[in-house]
Amino acid sequence: MNILLLGSGGREHAMARSFAKSKRLNQLYIAPGNAGTSQHGTNISLDILDFDIIKSWSQDKKIDMIIVGPEAPLVKGIYDVIKGDEATKHIAVIGPSSDGAMLEGSKSFAKKFMSEFNIPTASYLEVTKDNLEEGINYLSNNVGPYVLKADGLAAGKGVLIIDDTQEAINSLKVMLAGQFGQASATVVIEQFLDGIEFSVFALTDGKDYVILPVAKDYKRIGEGDTGLNTGGMGAVSPPPFVTDKLMQKVENRIVKPTIEGISKRGFDYVGFVFIGLIKVNNEPYVIEYNCRMGDPETEVVFPRIQSDVVDLMEAASRGTLEQVQIDINPLTAAAIMLVSGGYPEAYQKEKFVTNIPTTYNSIIFHAGTKMEDEKIMTNGGRVIAITSFGEDHKVALDSAKKIAEEIQFEGKYYRKDIGFDL
Ligand code: AMP
Ligand code: GLY
């Protein structure tokens, strides 16, 4: 198979590494990729939101399958464009149609979906400028913390958690007035859920599914889960608190009804459903849906998948997932993310990255890097994820930490406490 993988983060490096191991692979291209993906395939500089260019390029290169890493091309409708053209509709697309991608693209859409299919989640109220008074009353009649979510995509910044009632009311007004542009013209106010979060991933063909390894991601920049939200500073798979009993509840109450809902709504959905969950008193609730894999979760999830991932993707695209058994490495994988000083606020790029070790027990996944004159340079906030394995998360994290200390670039920062709450 000739495969085109879209994206440029640690997630895409982890996917590229797994695809490159497949006996089924002929050519792997990554657009635009990074200094790490080029170890497993050919990086191509294509604009991943320019679907006309992607279509004509894919025809030229006889691409059989397009795998979409990030959400933006999905929400914008890459599936619909590729499948809607006679010349490219034979190409398998891993990632849902734009209507399925609304599960991530609109919080209010996702809330209505969960309510229709009885999927446990926080209670909520949808507010626009037309029912602002109702929103203010809702906040006044409930106690904090208040959760305010911009309805649309806001680069991971659209969720505010506020303790004070008056401050929440002010924030609601500011959001509706365009704090996150069109994305916050509608705001979802949610009941605050207090618990521990984890991420479940299902690969679906739109009617059946396989559950991939479960993970926990660490989103805050500071140790002890403090400070600003980031894309993710580290991950562990599996987190030990996710017992078989809890996973059974997740599968019966959440994964099954979600896939049934997708099928009943008639979405063309071949791809990943990423379910962000929170455990409250041993019961799982959905915090959010995403229509793609997580980052850095993929850096711990994919290395644990021992089955041929191209076979898995092909089964999803052919609608034969029902027959698939997935083979998972029982060891724990843990990832630590090295980031540029200042991230997630302003940071500098183009710093040389040195001392990258070659070790058999750990994997170095590039995120924000690029190659210049045979040298690796930083090219983003999240720079490198180090994934190590162990009998448990402590052993895995100890080896990842050793490498985190070794790798050097100016301004390097990482959390030394990943896994602190496990
Ligand atoms: P989301 O973009 O919906 O995943 O929200 C971002 C983060 O906000 C989540 O990872 C949670 O840490 C937090 N969050 C979202 N919704 C809630 C909620 N209802 N209760 C508590 N925390 C929440
Ligand atoms: N790590 C969370 C995400 O990918 O959205």
Coordinates of C-alpha atoms and ligand atoms in Angstrom, one line a residue:
M1 CA 0.0 0.0 0.0
N2 CA 1.0 3.6 -0.6
I3 CA 0.0 5.6 2.4
L4 CA -0.2 9.4 3.0
L5 CA -0.2 10.4 6.6
L6 CA -1.2 14.0 7.4
G7 CA 0.3 15.9 10.3
S8 CA 3.6 16.9 11.9
G9 CA 3.6 16.1 15.6
G10 CA 4.7 13.4 17.9
R11 CA 1.5 11.6 17.2
E12 CA 2.3 11.4 13.5
H13 CA 5.9 10.2 14.2
A14 CA 4.5 7.4 16.4
M15 CA 2.0 6.4 13.7
A16 CA 4.7 6.6 11.0
R17 CA 6.9 4.3 13.0
S18 CA 4.2 1.7 13.4
F19 CA 3.2 1.9 9.7
A20 CA 6.8 1.5 8.6
K21 CA 6.9 -1.9 10.4
S22 CA 4.0 -3.3 8.4
K23 CA 4.7 -5.9 5.7
R24 CA 1.8 -4.3 3.8
L25 CA 3.6 -1.0 3.2
N26 CA 5.0 0.1 -0.1
Q27 CA 5.6 3.8 0.2
L28 CA 4.9 6.0 3.2
Y29 CA 4.6 9.8 2.8
I30 CA 4.1 12.3 5.6
A31 CA 2.8 15.8 5.0
P32 CA 4.4 17.9 6.2
G33 CA 6.1 15.6 8.8
N34 CA 9.0 16.5 11.0
A35 CA 12.7 15.5 11.5
G36 CA 11.5 12.2 13.0
T37 CA 8.9 11.1 10.5
S38 CA 11.6 11.2 7.8
Q39 CA 13.2 8.2 9.4
H40 CA 10.2 6.1 8.4
G41 CA 9.1 7.6 5.1
T42 CA 9.3 10.7 2.8
N43 CA 8.2 14.1 4.1
I44 CA 6.3 16.1 1.6
S45 CA 5.5 19.8 2.0
L46 CA 1.8 19.8 1.2
D47 CA -0.8 22.2 2.8
I48 CA -3.0 19.7 4.7
L49 CA -6.0 22.0 4.4
D50 CA -5.7 22.4 0.6
F51 CA -7.8 19.3 -0.5
D52 CA -7.4 20.0 -4.2
I53 CA -3.7 19.7 -4.0
I54 CA -3.9 16.6 -1.8
K55 CA -6.3 15.0 -4.3
S56 CA -4.1 15.6 -7.4
W57 CA -0.9 14.7 -5.5
S58 CA -2.5 11.5 -4.2
Q59 CA -3.6 10.5 -7.8
D60 CA 0.0 11.1 -9.1
K61 CA 1.6 9.0 -6.3
K62 CA -1.1 6.2 -6.5
I63 CA -2.0 6.7 -2.9
D64 CA -4.2 3.9 -1.5
M65 CA -4.9 5.3 2.0
I66 CA -4.9 8.7 3.6
I67 CA -4.5 8.8 7.4
V68 CA -5.5 12.0 9.0
G69 CA -3.6 12.9 12.2
P70 CA -5.1 16.3 13.4
E71 CA -8.8 17.3 13.6
A72 CA -8.7 20.4 11.4
P73 CA -8.8 18.7 8.0
L74 CA -11.5 16.3 9.2
V75 CA -13.8 19.1 10.5
K76 CA -13.1 20.9 7.2
G77 CA -14.3 17.9 5.3
I78 CA -11.3 16.1 3.8
Y79 CA -13.2 12.8 3.9
D80 CA -16.1 14.3 1.9
V81 CA -13.9 15.8 -0.7
I82 CA -11.8 12.7 -1.4
K83 CA -14.9 10.4 -1.4
G84 CA -16.9 12.8 -3.4
D85 CA -14.6 12.7 -6.4
E86 CA -14.8 9.8 -8.9
A87 CA -11.1 10.0 -9.4
T88 CA -10.2 9.6 -5.7
K89 CA -13.1 7.8 -4.1
H90 CA -11.2 4.5 -4.2
I91 CA -8.7 6.0 -1.7
A92 CA -9.3 4.8 1.9
V93 CA -9.6 7.7 4.3
I94 CA -8.9 7.0 8.0
G95 CA -10.9 9.8 9.7
P96 CA -14.6 10.6 9.7
S97 CA -16.7 12.7 7.3
S98 CA -17.3 16.3 8.4
D99 CA -20.6 15.4 10.0
G100 CA -19.0 12.7 12.2
A101 CA -16.1 15.1 13.0
M102 CA -18.7 17.4 14.6
L103 CA -18.4 15.2 17.7
E104 CA -15.2 17.2 18.2
G105 CA -16.0 20.3 16.1
S106 CA -19.0 21.3 18.2
K107 CA -19.4 20.8 22.0
S108 CA -23.2 21.4 21.8
F109 CA -23.5 18.8 19.0
A110 CA -21.6 16.3 21.1
K111 CA -23.8 17.1 24.2
K112 CA -27.0 16.5 22.2
F113 CA -25.6 13.3 20.8
M114 CA -24.8 12.0 24.3
S115 CA -28.1 13.0 25.6
E116 CA -29.9 11.2 22.7
F117 CA -28.0 8.0 23.2
N118 CA -28.0 8.1 27.0
I119 CA -24.2 8.4 27.4
P120 CA -23.1 9.6 30.8
T121 CA -21.8 13.1 30.9
A122 CA -22.0 16.3 32.9
S123 CA -25.4 18.2 32.8
Y124 CA -25.3 21.3 30.7
L125 CA -26.9 24.4 29.3
E126 CA -26.3 25.8 25.8
V127 CA -26.1 29.6 25.7
T128 CA -26.0 32.1 22.9
K129 CA -26.6 35.9 23.0
D130 CA -30.3 35.1 22.6
N131 CA -30.6 33.3 25.9
L132 CA -27.9 35.1 27.9
E133 CA -30.3 35.8 30.8
E134 CA -31.0 32.1 31.1
G135 CA -27.2 31.5 31.2
I136 CA -26.7 34.1 33.9
N137 CA -29.5 32.6 36.0
Y138 CA -28.0 29.1 35.6
L139 CA -24.7 30.4 36.9
S140 CA -26.4 32.3 39.7
N141 CA -28.5 29.4 40.8
N142 CA -25.5 26.9 40.9
V143 CA -22.3 26.9 42.9
G144 CA -18.9 26.9 41.3
P145 CA -16.5 25.8 40.0
Y146 CA -18.2 26.6 36.7
V147 CA -17.1 25.1 33.4
L148 CA -17.5 27.3 30.3
K149 CA -16.8 25.8 26.9
A150 CA -16.6 27.5 23.6
D151 CA -18.7 25.4 21.2
G152 CA -16.3 25.3 18.3
L153 CA -12.6 24.5 17.9
A154 CA -10.3 26.8 19.8
A155 CA -6.9 25.2 19.7
G156 CA -7.4 23.5 23.1
K157 CA -7.9 26.9 24.8
G158 CA -11.7 27.1 24.7
V159 CA -12.5 25.7 28.2
L160 CA -12.5 28.0 31.2
I161 CA -13.0 26.7 34.8
I162 CA -13.9 29.5 37.2
D163 CA -14.7 29.4 40.9
D164 CA -16.4 32.8 41.4
T165 CA -20.0 33.4 40.2
Q166 CA -19.6 37.0 39.1
E167 CA -16.3 36.2 37.3
A168 CA -18.1 33.3 35.5
I169 CA -20.9 35.6 34.4
N170 CA -18.4 38.1 33.1
S171 CA -16.5 35.4 31.2
L172 CA -19.7 34.1 29.7
K173 CA -20.4 37.6 28.3
V174 CA -16.8 38.0 27.0
M175 CA -16.9 34.6 25.3
L176 CA -20.2 35.3 23.6
A177 CA -18.8 38.6 22.5
G178 CA -16.1 36.8 20.5
Q179 CA -13.3 35.9 22.8
F180 CA -12.7 32.8 20.7
G181 CA -14.1 34.3 17.5
Q182 CA -17.0 32.4 16.0
A183 CA -16.1 29.3 18.1
S184 CA -17.6 31.0 21.2
A185 CA -20.7 32.5 19.6
T186 CA -22.3 29.5 21.4
V187 CA -21.1 28.5 24.9
V188 CA -21.8 25.3 26.7
I189 CA -22.0 25.7 30.5
E190 CA -21.3 22.3 32.3
Q191 CA -21.6 20.8 35.7
F192 CA -18.1 20.5 37.2
L193 CA -17.0 16.9 37.6
D194 CA -14.4 16.1 40.2
G195 CA -12.3 13.1 39.5
I196 CA -9.3 11.6 37.6
E197 CA -9.2 11.8 33.8
F198 CA -8.2 9.1 31.2
S199 CA -8.4 8.6 27.5
V200 CA -10.0 5.7 25.6
F201 CA -9.6 5.2 21.9
A202 CA -11.7 3.1 19.6
L203 CA -11.0 2.4 16.0
T204 CA -14.3 2.1 14.2
D205 CA -15.6 1.2 10.7
G206 CA -18.9 2.9 11.6
K207 CA -20.6 -0.2 13.0
D208 CA -18.0 -2.3 14.8
Y209 CA -14.9 -1.2 16.8
V210 CA -11.7 -2.3 18.4
I211 CA -10.6 -0.6 21.6
L212 CA -7.0 0.5 21.6
P213 CA -4.8 0.6 24.7
V214 CA -6.1 3.0 27.4
A215 CA -4.0 6.0 28.4
K216 CA -3.7 9.0 30.7
D217 CA -2.4 12.3 29.5
Y218 CA -0.9 15.2 31.6
K219 CA -2.2 18.5 30.2
R220 CA -0.9 21.2 32.6
I221 CA 2.5 22.8 32.1
G222 CA 3.5 22.7 35.8
E223 CA 4.3 19.9 38.2
G224 CA 1.4 18.8 40.4
D225 CA -1.0 19.6 37.5
T226 CA -0.7 23.4 37.9
G227 CA -0.5 26.3 35.5
L228 CA -1.7 26.7 31.9
N229 CA -3.1 23.9 29.8
T230 CA -0.8 22.5 27.0
G231 CA -1.3 20.0 24.3
G232 CA 0.0 17.4 26.7
M233 CA 3.2 17.0 28.7
G234 CA 3.4 13.3 29.1
A235 CA 1.3 10.1 29.1
V236 CA 1.0 6.6 30.6
S237 CA -0.6 3.5 29.1
P238 CA -2.2 1.8 30.9
P239 CA -2.9 4.0 33.9
P240 CA -3.2 1.5 36.8
F241 CA -6.5 2.9 38.2
V242 CA -8.3 1.9 35.0
T243 CA -9.2 -1.6 36.1
D244 CA -10.9 -4.2 33.9
K245 CA -14.1 -3.5 35.8
L246 CA -14.0 0.2 35.0
M247 CA -13.1 -0.6 31.3
Q248 CA -16.1 -2.9 31.2
K249 CA -18.3 0.0 32.3
V250 CA -16.7 2.3 29.7
E251 CA -17.3 -0.2 27.0
N252 CA -20.9 -1.0 27.8
R253 CA -22.1 2.5 28.8
I254 CA -20.0 4.7 26.5
V255 CA -18.1 3.0 23.7
K256 CA -21.0 0.8 22.5
P257 CA -23.7 3.5 22.6
T258 CA -21.3 5.9 20.9
I259 CA -20.7 3.6 18.0
E260 CA -24.4 2.7 17.8
G261 CA -25.2 6.5 17.8
I262 CA -22.7 7.0 15.0
S263 CA -24.3 4.2 13.0
K264 CA -27.9 5.4 13.8
R265 CA -27.2 8.9 12.8
G266 CA -25.7 7.5 9.5
F267 CA -22.3 9.2 9.8
D268 CA -19.6 7.9 7.4
Y269 CA -17.1 7.2 10.2
V270 CA -14.0 5.2 9.5
G271 CA -11.4 6.2 12.0
F272 CA -10.6 7.0 15.6
V273 CA -13.0 8.0 18.3
F274 CA -11.0 9.5 21.2
I275 CA -13.2 9.6 24.3
G276 CA -11.9 11.9 27.1
L277 CA -13.3 10.4 30.3
I278 CA -13.3 11.3 34.0
K279 CA -13.8 8.7 36.8
V280 CA -16.1 10.1 39.5
N281 CA -16.7 7.7 42.4
N282 CA -15.7 4.8 40.2
E283 CA -18.2 5.7 37.5
P284 CA -17.0 6.9 34.0
Y285 CA -18.4 10.2 32.4
V286 CA -17.5 11.7 29.1
I287 CA -15.7 15.0 29.2
E288 CA -15.3 15.3 25.4
Y289 CA -15.1 13.5 22.1
N290 CA -12.3 13.9 19.6
C291 CA -12.4 12.5 16.1
R292 CA -8.7 11.6 16.0
M293 CA -5.9 10.1 18.1
G294 CA -4.5 12.1 21.1
D295 CA -1.1 13.6 21.3
P296 CA 1.0 12.5 23.4
E297 CA -1.3 9.6 24.0
T298 CA -0.5 8.1 20.6
E299 CA 3.2 8.0 21.7
V300 CA 2.3 5.4 24.4
V301 CA -0.7 3.8 22.6
F302 CA 0.8 2.9 19.2
P303 CA 4.0 1.4 20.5
R304 CA 1.9 -1.1 22.5
I305 CA 0.0 -2.3 19.5
Q306 CA 1.7 -5.4 18.2
S307 CA -0.8 -6.2 15.5
D308 CA 0.0 -5.0 12.0
V309 CA -1.5 -1.4 12.0
V310 CA -2.0 -1.3 8.2
D311 CA -4.1 -4.5 8.5
L312 CA -6.1 -2.8 11.2
M313 CA -6.7 0.4 9.2
E314 CA -7.6 -1.6 6.1
A315 CA -10.1 -3.7 8.1
A316 CA -11.7 -0.4 9.3
S317 CA -11.9 1.0 5.8
R318 CA -13.4 -2.3 4.5
G319 CA -15.9 -2.6 7.3
T320 CA -14.5 -5.9 8.6
L321 CA -13.4 -4.8 12.1
E322 CA -15.8 -7.3 13.6
Q323 CA -13.3 -10.1 12.7
V324 CA -10.3 -8.3 14.1
Q325 CA -8.4 -9.2 17.3
I326 CA -5.8 -6.8 18.5
D327 CA -2.6 -7.8 20.0
I328 CA -1.3 -5.5 22.8
N329 CA 2.0 -5.5 24.6
P330 CA 1.3 -6.0 28.4
L331 CA 4.1 -3.7 29.5
T332 CA 3.4 -0.2 30.6
A333 CA 4.6 2.6 28.2
A334 CA 5.2 6.1 29.5
A335 CA 6.1 9.3 27.6
I336 CA 7.7 12.5 28.8
M337 CA 7.5 15.6 26.5
L338 CA 10.4 18.0 26.2
V339 CA 9.1 21.5 25.4
S340 CA 10.6 24.9 24.5
G341 CA 11.1 27.3 27.4
G342 CA 8.0 29.6 27.7
Y343 CA 5.5 27.1 26.1
P344 CA 2.5 27.2 26.0
E345 CA 3.0 31.0 25.8
A346 CA 5.6 32.6 23.5
Y347 CA 8.7 30.6 23.0
Q348 CA 11.8 30.6 20.7
K349 CA 12.4 28.2 17.9
E350 CA 15.4 27.1 15.9
K351 CA 17.6 25.8 18.8
F352 CA 19.9 22.9 18.0
V353 CA 18.9 19.6 19.6
T354 CA 21.9 17.5 20.6
N355 CA 22.7 14.3 22.6
I356 CA 19.8 12.3 21.3
P357 CA 20.7 8.8 22.4
T358 CA 20.2 5.7 20.4
T359 CA 18.8 3.1 22.8
Y360 CA 16.9 -0.1 22.2
N361 CA 14.6 0.3 25.2
S362 CA 13.2 3.7 24.5
I363 CA 11.8 5.5 21.5
I364 CA 12.5 9.1 20.7
F365 CA 9.5 10.7 19.0
H366 CA 10.0 14.0 17.3
A367 CA 7.2 16.6 17.7
G368 CA 8.3 20.2 16.9
T369 CA 11.6 19.5 15.1
K370 CA 12.9 20.1 11.7
M371 CA 16.1 19.1 9.9
E372 CA 18.4 21.8 8.6
D373 CA 21.8 21.0 7.0
E374 CA 21.7 17.5 8.6
K375 CA 21.1 19.1 12.0
I376 CA 18.0 18.8 14.2
M377 CA 16.5 22.0 15.3
T378 CA 13.4 22.9 17.4
N379 CA 10.5 24.0 15.4
G380 CA 7.6 24.1 17.9
G381 CA 6.5 24.2 21.6
R382 CA 6.4 20.5 22.1
V383 CA 9.8 19.3 20.8
I384 CA 10.4 15.6 21.6
A385 CA 8.5 12.9 23.4
I386 CA 10.5 10.1 25.0
T387 CA 8.6 6.8 25.3
S388 CA 10.0 4.0 27.5
F389 CA 8.6 0.7 28.7
G390 CA 8.6 -1.1 32.0
E391 CA 6.8 -3.6 34.3
D392 CA 4.9 -0.6 35.7
H393 CA 4.7 3.2 35.1
K394 CA 7.5 3.9 37.6
V395 CA 10.1 1.8 35.9
A396 CA 9.0 3.1 32.5
L397 CA 9.2 6.7 33.7
D398 CA 12.6 6.3 35.3
S399 CA 14.1 5.3 32.0
A400 CA 12.3 8.1 30.1
K401 CA 13.6 10.6 32.7
K402 CA 17.2 9.6 32.2
I403 CA 16.9 10.3 28.5
A404 CA 15.0 13.5 29.2
E405 CA 18.0 14.7 31.1
E406 CA 20.5 13.7 28.4
I407 CA 18.9 15.4 25.4
Q408 CA 19.9 19.1 25.2
F409 CA 18.5 22.2 23.6
E410 CA 18.4 25.8 24.9
G411 CA 15.4 26.4 27.1
K412 CA 14.5 22.7 27.5
Y413 CA 11.7 22.1 30.0
Y414 CA 9.9 18.9 31.0
R415 CA 7.7 17.7 33.9
K416 CA 9.6 15.4 36.2
D417 CA 6.4 14.3 38.0
I418 CA 4.5 12.6 35.2
G419 CA 2.5 9.8 36.8
F420 CA 2.6 11.5 40.3
D421 CA -1.1 10.8 40.8
L422 CA -1.2 7.1 39.8
Ligands
AMP1 P1 -12.2 19.6 26.9 O1 -11.6 20.5 25.9 O2 -13.7 19.5 26.9 O3 -11.5 18.3 27.0 O4 -11.8 20.3 28.3 C1 -10.5 20.6 28.7 C2 -10.2 20.2 30.1 O5 -11.1 20.9 31.0 C3 -10.5 18.7 30.4 O6 -9.4 17.9 30.1 C4 -10.8 18.7 31.9 O7 -9.6 18.8 32.6 C5 -11.5 20.1 32.1 N1 -13.0 19.8 32.0 C6 -13.8 19.9 30.9 N2 -15.0 19.6 31.3 C7 -15.1 19.5 32.6 C8 -16.1 19.2 33.6 N3 -17.4 19.1 33.2 N4 -15.7 19.1 34.9 C9 -14.4 19.2 35.2 N5 -13.4 19.5 34.4 C10 -13.7 19.6 33.1
GLY2 N1 -3.7 15.0 24.6 C1 -5.0 15.5 24.3 C2 -5.3 15.7 22.9 O1 -4.7 15.2 22.0 O2 -6.3 16.4 22.7

